[in-house]
Amino acid sequence: MDHTGSRNSNHHYQFLAVSVSRPMKSPYLSDLKPNQVFTTTFLVHGKDVRQKKSGEPYLSLQLGDRTGEVDAKMWDNVAEIVDTFERDDFVKVKGLMQIFQNRLQMTVHKMARVLDADIDFADFFPASLRDPLEMFAELRALVAAMRNPHLRALVDAFLDDEPLARMYRTAPAAKNVHHAYLGGLLEHVLSVCRLCHLTSSHYGNVDPDLLLTGAVLHDIGKVAELTYDRSFGYSTEGQLLGHIIIGLRMLHDKLQQVPDFPPKLRILVEHLIVSHHGELEYGSPKIPLFPEAMLLHHLDNLDSKMECMRALAEKDRHIEGCWTGYSPSLERSILKKAKFLEDAPARDASPAAPNSAESPRHLPELPVSEITAKASAPESVALAEHHQPRFAPSSSPFAEKLQQAWRKDS
């Protein structure tokens, strides 16, 4: 029995609800330590009813708040609680934080649904550390400096549309791959714009205004592709069309507000949007076919990959060792460099490959640091095979330390 789908608004549920006051949530998930008993509230990101070996049901959950997400299991009294809440509901939980297979896992002892009116939503949805209005002002300043009047007027037509601008300031950049937090889309776009400024002056054959236009508009369709009023997901329009097609349609609508926009320049802007994923297999209808399109693709990919690496190292759930879990989006485990340099060689551990029977979930992501100014037994599951990195012979201390970690697990 699978309960991972979103609640149907036409279906009537009978809920066991509790009423609580609205002080700041405490503790947050990031505050919880192994072997700590706690009582706090979470948002339900996933709900699945499974069976024990005895045939009795248990709940496998993903619970989270703005600081992260964790696997949780409820082993007892499941029949009393299973129909009282669904995915995207808030629940008050009493439980125990444990370590299972080198990762945090929560055992739930008691649970009850909490009414939306008793919740401060800001406690449960990750958001950029930067003020969205501040980022939007920076973006507008970059656009105001553009010299091409046609391109500047086009971008202004988007940014002057306040309902659209509000969504642009709020939307995440992705459901769970990179910049997956409120304000993440604007933070990602502003970062790409800054990279455009740094690189366009290096290449004499690049039009900086055309490149900047592509940076501002390449992901504009995500404001409609994604849903982000509760947990992050895809709209029906997003599922059927995707943000590239949606963005192209939005471009055509805004071009109606820019009289005498050069037809050939319109084609170039269209190509920037449709080619920014870089490869046909990654969803772009066309590959980049002129310098600004090629540069935009690589800068967009660079910014997203650097955020993926930062977030993976920062939010990795492994307790011991200096390697993260396997990341499907990066197709690798990565070294937690700070921990590697601090830890003794005896504590180093090689990265684990994904379990062939079940792909690991994407990890929560947080804002780009360069843009900011500033006790039941856990579920038995099969252990993933260990991926052993291969190293070329080297006499450097760094390589020797990695080789020690490899030999330890061989």
Coordinates of C-alpha atoms in Angstrom, one line a residue:
M1 CA 0.0 0.0 0.0
D2 CA 1.6 3.2 -1.2
H3 CA 0.8 6.6 0.2
T4 CA 3.5 8.6 -1.4
G5 CA 1.2 10.5 -3.7
S6 CA -0.2 14.0 -3.0
R7 CA -3.6 14.3 -1.3
N8 CA -6.6 14.5 -3.5
S9 CA -8.6 17.6 -2.5
N10 CA -11.8 15.7 -3.4
H11 CA -11.2 12.9 -1.0
H12 CA -12.4 13.3 2.6
Y13 CA -10.1 12.2 5.3
Q14 CA -10.7 11.7 9.0
F15 CA -7.8 13.2 10.9
L16 CA -6.6 12.9 14.5
A17 CA -5.4 16.5 14.9
V18 CA -3.8 18.3 17.7
S19 CA -3.7 22.0 18.4
V20 CA -0.5 23.6 19.4
S21 CA 0.7 27.1 20.0
R22 CA 3.0 28.8 17.4
P23 CA 6.4 29.5 19.0
M24 CA 9.5 28.8 16.9
K25 CA 9.8 25.1 16.2
S26 CA 12.3 23.4 18.5
P27 CA 14.3 21.3 18.1
Y28 CA 15.0 21.3 14.4
L29 CA 16.1 18.1 12.7
S30 CA 19.7 19.4 12.5
D31 CA 19.7 19.8 16.3
L32 CA 18.9 16.1 17.0
K33 CA 21.7 13.8 18.1
P34 CA 22.0 10.0 18.1
N35 CA 20.2 8.4 21.1
Q36 CA 18.2 11.5 21.8
V37 CA 14.6 11.3 22.7
F38 CA 12.6 14.2 21.3
T39 CA 9.2 15.7 20.7
T40 CA 8.9 18.1 17.7
T41 CA 7.0 18.7 14.5
F42 CA 7.8 17.7 11.0
L43 CA 6.5 17.9 7.4
V44 CA 5.7 14.5 5.9
H45 CA 7.7 14.2 2.6
G46 CA 6.9 10.6 2.1
K47 CA 4.7 7.9 3.5
D48 CA 4.7 4.2 2.7
V49 CA 3.0 1.3 4.5
R50 CA 5.1 -1.9 4.5
Q51 CA 5.0 -5.3 6.2
K52 CA 7.2 -6.8 8.9
K53 CA 8.2 -10.5 8.6
S54 CA 5.3 -11.2 10.9
G55 CA 2.9 -9.7 8.4
E56 CA 2.0 -6.8 10.6
P57 CA 2.2 -3.3 9.0
Y58 CA 4.8 -0.6 9.8
L59 CA 5.3 2.9 8.4
S60 CA 8.3 4.0 6.4
L61 CA 8.4 7.8 6.4
Q62 CA 10.5 10.7 5.2
L63 CA 10.1 13.5 7.7
G64 CA 11.7 16.9 7.5
D65 CA 11.9 20.6 8.2
R66 CA 13.8 23.5 6.8
T67 CA 17.2 22.0 8.0
G68 CA 16.9 18.6 6.3
E69 CA 15.1 15.3 5.8
V70 CA 15.5 11.9 7.6
D71 CA 14.2 8.4 7.2
A72 CA 11.8 7.4 10.0
K73 CA 10.1 4.1 10.9
M74 CA 7.0 3.6 13.1
W75 CA 6.8 -0.1 14.1
D76 CA 3.9 -0.2 16.5
N77 CA 0.2 1.0 16.7
V78 CA 0.3 1.6 13.0
A79 CA -3.4 0.8 12.4
E80 CA -4.4 3.6 14.8
I81 CA -2.5 6.3 13.0
V82 CA -2.1 5.2 9.3
D83 CA -5.3 6.9 8.1
T84 CA -4.9 10.1 10.1
F85 CA -2.3 11.9 8.0
E86 CA -1.0 11.9 4.5
R87 CA 2.0 13.2 2.6
D88 CA 2.4 17.0 2.9
D89 CA 0.7 17.1 6.3
F90 CA 2.4 18.4 9.4
V91 CA 2.8 15.9 12.3
K92 CA 3.9 16.2 15.9
V93 CA 6.3 13.3 16.6
K94 CA 7.7 11.8 19.8
G95 CA 10.6 9.5 18.9
L96 CA 14.2 8.4 19.2
M97 CA 17.1 9.3 16.9
Q98 CA 19.4 6.4 16.1
I99 CA 22.2 5.4 13.8
F100 CA 21.6 2.6 11.3
Q101 CA 24.2 1.7 8.6
N102 CA 26.2 4.8 9.5
R103 CA 23.2 7.1 8.9
L104 CA 20.7 8.8 11.1
Q105 CA 17.3 7.1 11.3
M106 CA 14.3 8.0 13.4
T107 CA 12.1 5.6 15.4
V108 CA 8.7 7.1 15.9
H109 CA 6.9 6.2 19.1
K110 CA 3.9 8.5 18.9
M111 CA 2.5 10.8 16.1
A112 CA -0.4 13.1 15.6
R113 CA -1.4 15.5 12.8
V114 CA -1.0 19.2 13.4
L115 CA -3.3 21.8 11.9
D116 CA -1.9 24.2 9.3
A117 CA -3.1 27.1 11.4
D118 CA -0.8 26.1 14.2
I119 CA 2.3 26.0 12.0
D120 CA 4.8 28.6 11.0
F121 CA 5.5 27.5 7.5
A122 CA 9.0 29.1 7.5
D123 CA 10.1 26.4 9.9
F124 CA 9.5 23.7 7.4
F125 CA 10.6 24.9 4.0
P126 CA 14.2 25.4 3.1
A127 CA 15.0 28.9 1.8
S128 CA 17.9 30.9 0.5
L129 CA 20.0 32.6 3.2
R130 CA 19.8 35.7 1.1
D131 CA 17.0 38.2 1.0
P132 CA 15.1 37.7 -2.3
L133 CA 14.4 41.4 -2.7
E134 CA 18.0 42.1 -2.3
M135 CA 19.0 39.5 -4.9
F136 CA 16.2 40.8 -7.2
A137 CA 17.6 44.4 -6.9
E138 CA 21.1 43.1 -7.9
L139 CA 19.7 41.4 -10.9
R140 CA 17.8 44.5 -12.0
A141 CA 21.0 46.5 -11.7
L142 CA 22.8 44.1 -14.0
V143 CA 20.0 44.3 -16.5
A144 CA 19.9 48.1 -16.3
A145 CA 23.6 48.2 -17.4
M146 CA 22.8 46.3 -20.7
R147 CA 23.6 48.4 -23.8
N148 CA 21.3 46.6 -26.3
P149 CA 17.9 48.4 -26.0
H150 CA 16.0 45.5 -27.5
L151 CA 17.4 42.9 -25.1
R152 CA 17.1 45.2 -22.1
A153 CA 13.4 46.0 -22.9
L154 CA 12.7 42.3 -23.3
V155 CA 14.2 41.3 -19.9
D156 CA 12.5 44.3 -18.3
A157 CA 9.2 43.1 -19.6
F158 CA 9.6 39.9 -17.5
L159 CA 11.0 41.6 -14.4
D160 CA 8.4 44.4 -14.5
D161 CA 5.6 41.9 -14.3
E162 CA 5.0 41.8 -10.6
P163 CA 3.0 38.6 -10.3
L164 CA 5.7 36.9 -12.4
A165 CA 8.5 38.6 -10.5
R166 CA 7.0 37.4 -7.2
M167 CA 7.1 33.8 -8.4
Y168 CA 10.6 34.3 -9.8
R169 CA 11.8 35.5 -6.4
T170 CA 10.1 32.5 -4.6
A171 CA 10.6 29.4 -6.8
P172 CA 13.3 26.8 -6.2
A173 CA 15.6 26.0 -9.1
A174 CA 14.8 22.3 -8.9
K175 CA 12.8 19.8 -7.1
N176 CA 15.8 18.2 -5.4
V177 CA 18.9 18.4 -7.6
H178 CA 20.4 21.8 -7.1
H179 CA 19.3 25.0 -5.4
A180 CA 16.2 23.2 -4.2
Y181 CA 14.9 25.8 -1.8
L182 CA 12.7 28.8 -1.8
G183 CA 14.6 31.6 -3.6
G184 CA 16.9 29.0 -5.2
L185 CA 16.0 29.9 -8.8
L186 CA 16.8 33.6 -8.3
E187 CA 20.0 32.7 -6.4
H188 CA 21.1 30.3 -9.2
V189 CA 20.3 32.9 -12.0
L190 CA 22.1 35.7 -10.2
S191 CA 25.2 33.4 -9.8
V192 CA 25.1 32.5 -13.5
C193 CA 24.8 36.2 -14.4
R194 CA 27.9 37.0 -12.4
L195 CA 29.8 34.1 -14.1
C196 CA 28.6 35.6 -17.4
H197 CA 30.1 39.0 -16.4
L198 CA 33.4 37.3 -15.5
T199 CA 33.7 35.2 -18.7
S200 CA 32.2 37.4 -21.4
S201 CA 35.1 39.9 -21.2
H202 CA 37.6 37.0 -21.6
Y203 CA 36.2 36.0 -25.0
G204 CA 36.2 38.6 -27.6
N205 CA 33.6 37.0 -29.8
V206 CA 30.9 36.9 -27.1
D207 CA 28.1 39.4 -26.9
P208 CA 27.7 40.1 -23.1
D209 CA 24.1 41.4 -23.4
L210 CA 22.9 38.4 -25.4
L211 CA 24.7 36.1 -22.9
L212 CA 23.1 37.9 -19.9
T213 CA 19.7 37.7 -21.5
G214 CA 20.1 34.0 -21.8
A215 CA 21.2 33.8 -18.1
V216 CA 18.1 35.7 -16.9
L217 CA 15.6 33.8 -19.0
H218 CA 17.0 30.3 -19.5
D219 CA 15.1 28.8 -16.5
I220 CA 12.1 31.2 -16.4
G221 CA 9.7 28.4 -17.2
K222 CA 10.5 26.8 -13.8
V223 CA 8.2 29.3 -12.1
A224 CA 5.3 27.3 -13.7
E225 CA 7.0 23.9 -14.0
L226 CA 7.5 23.4 -10.3
T227 CA 5.1 23.5 -7.4
Y228 CA 6.4 24.9 -4.1
D229 CA 3.4 25.9 -1.9
R230 CA 4.0 22.8 0.2
S231 CA 6.7 20.2 -0.6
F232 CA 8.4 20.7 -3.9
G233 CA 7.0 18.9 -7.0
Y234 CA 5.9 19.3 -10.6
S235 CA 2.7 20.9 -11.8
T236 CA 0.7 19.1 -14.5
E237 CA 1.9 21.7 -17.0
G238 CA 5.5 21.0 -15.9
Q239 CA 5.0 17.3 -16.2
L240 CA 3.5 17.6 -19.7
L241 CA 5.7 20.3 -21.2
G242 CA 8.8 21.0 -19.0
H243 CA 10.4 24.4 -18.3
I244 CA 12.1 24.8 -21.7
I245 CA 8.8 24.7 -23.6
I246 CA 7.1 26.8 -21.0
G247 CA 9.9 29.3 -21.0
L248 CA 9.7 29.5 -24.8
R249 CA 5.9 30.2 -24.6
M250 CA 6.5 32.9 -22.0
L251 CA 9.1 34.5 -24.2
H252 CA 6.7 34.7 -27.1
D253 CA 4.1 36.3 -24.9
K254 CA 6.5 39.0 -23.6
L255 CA 7.9 39.8 -27.1
Q256 CA 4.4 41.1 -27.9
Q257 CA 5.2 43.9 -25.5
V258 CA 8.5 44.9 -27.1
P259 CA 7.7 46.6 -30.5
D260 CA 10.2 46.3 -33.4
F261 CA 12.2 43.5 -31.7
P262 CA 14.5 42.2 -34.4
P263 CA 13.3 38.8 -35.7
K264 CA 16.8 37.4 -36.0
L265 CA 17.7 38.5 -32.5
R266 CA 14.5 36.7 -31.3
I267 CA 15.7 33.5 -32.9
L268 CA 19.0 33.8 -31.0
V269 CA 17.2 34.3 -27.7
E270 CA 15.0 31.3 -28.4
H271 CA 18.0 29.2 -29.1
L272 CA 19.6 30.2 -25.8
I273 CA 16.6 28.8 -24.0
V274 CA 16.1 25.6 -25.9
S275 CA 19.8 24.7 -26.0
H276 CA 20.9 25.5 -22.4
H277 CA 20.9 21.8 -21.2
G278 CA 23.6 21.2 -23.8
E279 CA 22.7 17.7 -25.0
L280 CA 19.7 16.1 -26.6
E281 CA 19.7 13.4 -23.9
Y282 CA 19.5 16.0 -21.2
G283 CA 16.3 17.5 -22.6
S284 CA 17.5 20.2 -24.9
P285 CA 15.7 20.1 -28.3
K286 CA 18.9 21.5 -29.9
I287 CA 22.6 21.6 -28.9
P288 CA 24.3 25.0 -28.5
L289 CA 25.2 26.3 -32.0
F290 CA 26.8 29.7 -31.4
P291 CA 29.3 30.9 -28.7
E292 CA 26.9 32.6 -26.3
A293 CA 24.7 29.4 -26.3
M294 CA 27.7 27.2 -25.6
L295 CA 29.0 29.4 -22.8
L296 CA 25.6 29.7 -21.2
H297 CA 25.2 26.0 -21.1
H298 CA 28.6 25.4 -19.4
L299 CA 28.1 28.2 -16.9
D300 CA 24.6 27.0 -16.0
N301 CA 26.0 23.4 -15.6
L302 CA 29.0 24.7 -13.6
D303 CA 26.9 26.6 -11.1
S304 CA 24.5 23.7 -10.6
K305 CA 27.3 21.1 -10.2
M306 CA 29.2 23.3 -7.8
E307 CA 26.1 23.7 -5.7
C308 CA 25.4 19.9 -5.8
M309 CA 28.9 19.2 -4.5
R310 CA 28.7 21.8 -1.8
A311 CA 25.3 20.6 -0.6
L312 CA 26.3 16.9 -0.8
A313 CA 29.3 17.4 1.4
E314 CA 27.5 19.6 3.8
K315 CA 24.3 17.5 4.2
D316 CA 25.7 14.0 3.9
R317 CA 24.0 11.6 6.3
H318 CA 27.0 9.4 7.0
I319 CA 28.1 9.7 10.6
E320 CA 31.6 8.2 10.2
G321 CA 34.1 8.4 7.4
C322 CA 35.1 11.2 5.0
W323 CA 33.2 10.0 1.9
T324 CA 29.6 11.0 1.1
G325 CA 27.0 8.6 -0.1
Y326 CA 26.6 8.1 -3.8
S327 CA 24.9 11.0 -5.6
P328 CA 23.0 10.0 -8.8
S329 CA 23.0 13.6 -10.1
L330 CA 26.8 13.8 -9.8
E331 CA 27.3 10.0 -10.6
R332 CA 29.9 9.7 -7.8
S333 CA 30.6 9.9 -4.1
I334 CA 32.7 12.9 -3.1
L335 CA 35.4 13.5 -0.5
K336 CA 34.3 15.6 2.5
K337 CA 37.6 17.5 2.3
A338 CA 37.4 19.3 5.7
K339 CA 36.7 16.1 7.6
F340 CA 39.4 14.2 5.6
L341 CA 42.0 16.8 6.6
E342 CA 41.0 16.7 10.2
D343 CA 40.5 13.0 10.8
A344 CA 43.1 10.4 11.5
P345 CA 43.8 7.9 8.7
A346 CA 42.2 5.1 10.8
R347 CA 38.8 6.8 10.5
D348 CA 38.8 7.2 6.8
A349 CA 36.2 5.2 4.9
S350 CA 35.8 4.5 1.2
P351 CA 32.6 5.7 -0.6
A352 CA 29.6 3.4 -1.0
A353 CA 28.1 2.7 -4.4
P354 CA 24.3 2.8 -4.8
N355 CA 22.3 -0.3 -3.8
S356 CA 21.4 -2.1 -7.1
A357 CA 17.9 -2.7 -5.7
E358 CA 17.1 0.9 -4.7
S359 CA 18.6 4.2 -5.8
P360 CA 19.4 6.6 -3.1
R361 CA 17.3 9.7 -2.7
H362 CA 18.6 13.1 -3.6
L363 CA 19.9 15.0 -0.6
P364 CA 18.5 18.4 0.5
E365 CA 20.3 21.3 -0.9
L366 CA 21.2 24.7 0.6
P367 CA 22.3 28.1 -0.9
V368 CA 25.5 28.7 -2.8
S369 CA 28.1 30.0 -0.3
E370 CA 29.7 32.3 -2.8
I371 CA 26.4 34.2 -3.3
T372 CA 25.7 34.7 0.4
A373 CA 27.1 37.7 2.3
K374 CA 27.3 36.3 4.9
A375 CA 14.5 2.3 20.9
S376 CA 13.2 -0.2 18.5
A377 CA 15.5 -1.9 16.1
P378 CA 15.8 -0.2 12.7
E379 CA 14.6 -1.9 9.5
S380 CA 16.9 -4.6 8.1
V381 CA 18.0 -3.9 4.6
A382 CA 20.7 -5.2 2.3
L383 CA 24.0 -3.4 2.6
A384 CA 25.2 -1.6 -0.5
E385 CA 28.3 -2.8 -2.2
H386 CA 31.3 -0.6 -1.5
H387 CA 32.8 1.3 -4.3
Q388 CA 36.6 1.3 -4.1
P389 CA 38.3 4.2 -5.8
R390 CA 41.4 3.5 -7.9
F391 CA 44.4 5.7 -7.6
A392 CA 47.3 6.1 -9.9
P393 CA 50.7 5.6 -8.2
S394 CA 51.8 8.8 -6.5
S395 CA 54.2 9.8 -3.8
S396 CA 52.2 12.8 -2.6
P397 CA 50.9 12.8 1.0
F398 CA 47.3 13.3 -0.2
A399 CA 47.5 10.2 -2.5
E400 CA 49.1 8.1 0.2
K401 CA 46.3 9.0 2.6
L402 CA 43.6 8.0 0.1
Q403 CA 45.4 4.8 -0.6
Q404 CA 45.5 3.9 3.1
A405 CA 41.7 4.4 3.2
W406 CA 41.3 2.2 0.1
R407 CA 43.5 -0.7 1.5
K408 CA 41.7 -0.5 4.8
D409 CA 38.4 -1.6 3.2
S410 CA 39.9 -4.0 0.6

